[in-house]
């Protein structure tokens, strides 16, 4: 289970770069970017469900 919430929070509210996020999790910069965009997609899908 990917840490979508944590990555999204660090990127948006913590204003960390993908490289910084990747270092925190011991992963690649690409992993951080992909995880962030997947998190955004999940949030968007949930928001649309409330309309």
mmCIF file with all atom_site columns, C-alpha atoms in Angstrom:
data_model
loop_
_atom_site.group_PDB
_atom_site.id
_atom_site.type_symbol
_atom_site.label_atom_id
_atom_site.label_alt_id
_atom_site.label_comp_id
_atom_site.label_asym_id
_atom_site.label_entity_id
_atom_site.label_seq_id
_atom_site.pdbx_PDB_ins_code
_atom_site.Cartn_x
_atom_site.Cartn_y
_atom_site.Cartn_z
_atom_site.occupancy
_atom_site.B_iso_or_equiv
_atom_site.pdbx_formal_charge
_atom_site.auth_seq_id
_atom_site.auth_comp_id
_atom_site.auth_asym_id
_atom_site.auth_atom_id
_atom_site.pdbx_PDB_model_num
ATOM 1  C CA . UNK A 1 1  ? 0.000   0.000  0.000   1.00 0.00 ? 1  UNK A CA 1
ATOM 2  C CA . UNK A 1 2  ? 1.625   3.226  -1.180  1.00 0.00 ? 2  UNK A CA 1
ATOM 3  C CA . UNK A 1 3  ? 1.768   6.187  1.237   1.00 0.00 ? 3  UNK A CA 1
ATOM 4  C CA . UNK A 1 4  ? -0.391  8.461  -0.929  1.00 0.00 ? 4  UNK A CA 1
ATOM 5  C CA . UNK A 1 5  ? -1.564  10.665 1.926   1.00 0.00 ? 5  UNK A CA 1
ATOM 6  C CA . UNK A 1 6  ? 1.939   11.252 3.257   1.00 0.00 ? 6  UNK A CA 1
ATOM 7  C CA . UNK A 1 7  ? 3.449   12.012 -0.152  1.00 0.00 ? 7  UNK A CA 1
ATOM 8  C CA . UNK A 1 8  ? 0.584   14.353 -1.071  1.00 0.00 ? 8  UNK A CA 1
ATOM 9  C CA . UNK A 1 9  ? 0.822   16.174 2.269   1.00 0.00 ? 9  UNK A CA 1
ATOM 10 C CA . UNK A 1 10 ? 4.592   16.584 2.041   1.00 0.00 ? 10 UNK A CA 1
ATOM 11 C CA . UNK A 1 11 ? 4.340   17.927 -1.502  1.00 0.00 ? 11 UNK A CA 1
ATOM 12 C CA . UNK A 1 12 ? 1.397   20.311 -1.036  1.00 0.00 ? 12 UNK A CA 1
ATOM 13 C CA . UNK A 1 13 ? 1.660   21.473 2.569   1.00 0.00 ? 13 UNK A CA 1
ATOM 14 C CA . UNK A 1 14 ? 5.321   20.743 3.258   1.00 0.00 ? 14 UNK A CA 1
ATOM 15 C CA . UNK A 1 15 ? 6.364   22.211 -0.116  1.00 0.00 ? 15 UNK A CA 1
ATOM 16 C CA . UNK A 1 16 ? 9.011   19.509 -0.525  1.00 0.00 ? 16 UNK A CA 1
ATOM 17 C CA . UNK A 1 17 ? 10.479  18.617 -3.901  1.00 0.00 ? 17 UNK A CA 1
ATOM 18 C CA . UNK A 1 18 ? 9.999   15.148 -5.348  1.00 0.00 ? 18 UNK A CA 1
ATOM 19 C CA . UNK A 1 19 ? 13.691  14.525 -4.691  1.00 0.00 ? 19 UNK A CA 1
ATOM 20 C CA . UNK A 1 20 ? 13.303  15.415 -0.995  1.00 0.00 ? 20 UNK A CA 1
ATOM 21 C CA . UNK A 1 21 ? 10.220  13.197 -0.670  1.00 0.00 ? 21 UNK A CA 1
ATOM 22 C CA . UNK A 1 22 ? 12.032  10.334 -2.393  1.00 0.00 ? 22 UNK A CA 1
ATOM 23 C CA . UNK A 1 23 ? 14.956  10.663 0.028   1.00 0.00 ? 23 UNK A CA 1
ATOM 24 C CA . UNK A 1 24 ? 12.611  10.527 3.041   1.00 0.00 ? 24 UNK A CA 1
ATOM 25 C CA . UNK A 1 25 ? 11.140  7.228  1.849   1.00 0.00 ? 25 UNK A CA 1
ATOM 26 C CA . UNK A 1 26 ? 14.370  5.802  0.436   1.00 0.00 ? 26 UNK A CA 1
ATOM 27 C CA . UNK A 1 27 ? 12.833  5.636  -3.034  1.00 0.00 ? 27 UNK A CA 1
ATOM 28 C CA . UNK A 1 28 ? 13.469  7.177  -6.453  1.00 0.00 ? 28 UNK A CA 1
ATOM 29 C CA . UNK A 1 29 ? 12.414  10.657 -7.510  1.00 0.00 ? 29 UNK A CA 1
ATOM 30 C CA . UNK A 1 30 ? 10.213  9.050  -10.173 1.00 0.00 ? 30 UNK A CA 1
ATOM 31 C CA . UNK A 1 31 ? 8.440   6.991  -7.482  1.00 0.00 ? 31 UNK A CA 1
ATOM 32 C CA . UNK A 1 32 ? 7.661   10.186 -5.543  1.00 0.00 ? 32 UNK A CA 1
ATOM 33 C CA . UNK A 1 33 ? 6.286   11.889 -8.645  1.00 0.00 ? 33 UNK A CA 1
ATOM 34 C CA . UNK A 1 34 ? 4.127   8.926  -9.666  1.00 0.00 ? 34 UNK A CA 1
ATOM 35 C CA . UNK A 1 35 ? 2.841   8.414  -6.111  1.00 0.00 ? 35 UNK A CA 1
ATOM 36 C CA . UNK A 1 36 ? 1.913   12.108 -5.837  1.00 0.00 ? 36 UNK A CA 1
ATOM 37 C CA . UNK A 1 37 ? 0.007   12.083 -9.134  1.00 0.00 ? 37 UNK A CA 1
ATOM 38 C CA . UNK A 1 38 ? -1.821  8.881  -8.188  1.00 0.00 ? 38 UNK A CA 1
ATOM 39 C CA . UNK A 1 39 ? -2.792  10.515 -4.881  1.00 0.00 ? 39 UNK A CA 1
ATOM 40 C CA . UNK A 1 40 ? -4.138  13.563 -6.737  1.00 0.00 ? 40 UNK A CA 1
ATOM 41 C CA . UNK A 1 41 ? -6.162  11.298 -9.003  1.00 0.00 ? 41 UNK A CA 1
ATOM 42 C CA . UNK A 1 42 ? -7.663  9.450  -6.022  1.00 0.00 ? 42 UNK A CA 1
ATOM 43 C CA . UNK A 1 43 ? -8.594  12.719 -4.324  1.00 0.00 ? 43 UNK A CA 1
ATOM 44 C CA . UNK A 1 44 ? -10.167 14.059 -7.512  1.00 0.00 ? 44 UNK A CA 1
ATOM 45 C CA . UNK A 1 45 ? -12.220 10.873 -7.951  1.00 0.00 ? 45 UNK A CA 1
ATOM 46 C CA . UNK A 1 46 ? -13.479 11.082 -4.363  1.00 0.00 ? 46 UNK A CA 1
ATOM 47 C CA . UNK A 1 47 ? -14.353 14.767 -4.727  1.00 0.00 ? 47 UNK A CA 1
ATOM 48 C CA . UNK A 1 48 ? -16.351 14.057 -7.879  1.00 0.00 ? 48 UNK A CA 1
ATOM 49 C CA . UNK A 1 49 ? -18.268 11.393 -5.970  1.00 0.00 ? 49 UNK A CA 1
ATOM 50 C CA . UNK A 1 50 ? -19.679 14.082 -3.677  1.00 0.00 ? 50 UNK A CA 1
ATOM 51 C CA . UNK A 1 51 ? -21.313 16.068 -6.469  1.00 0.00 ? 51 UNK A CA 1
#
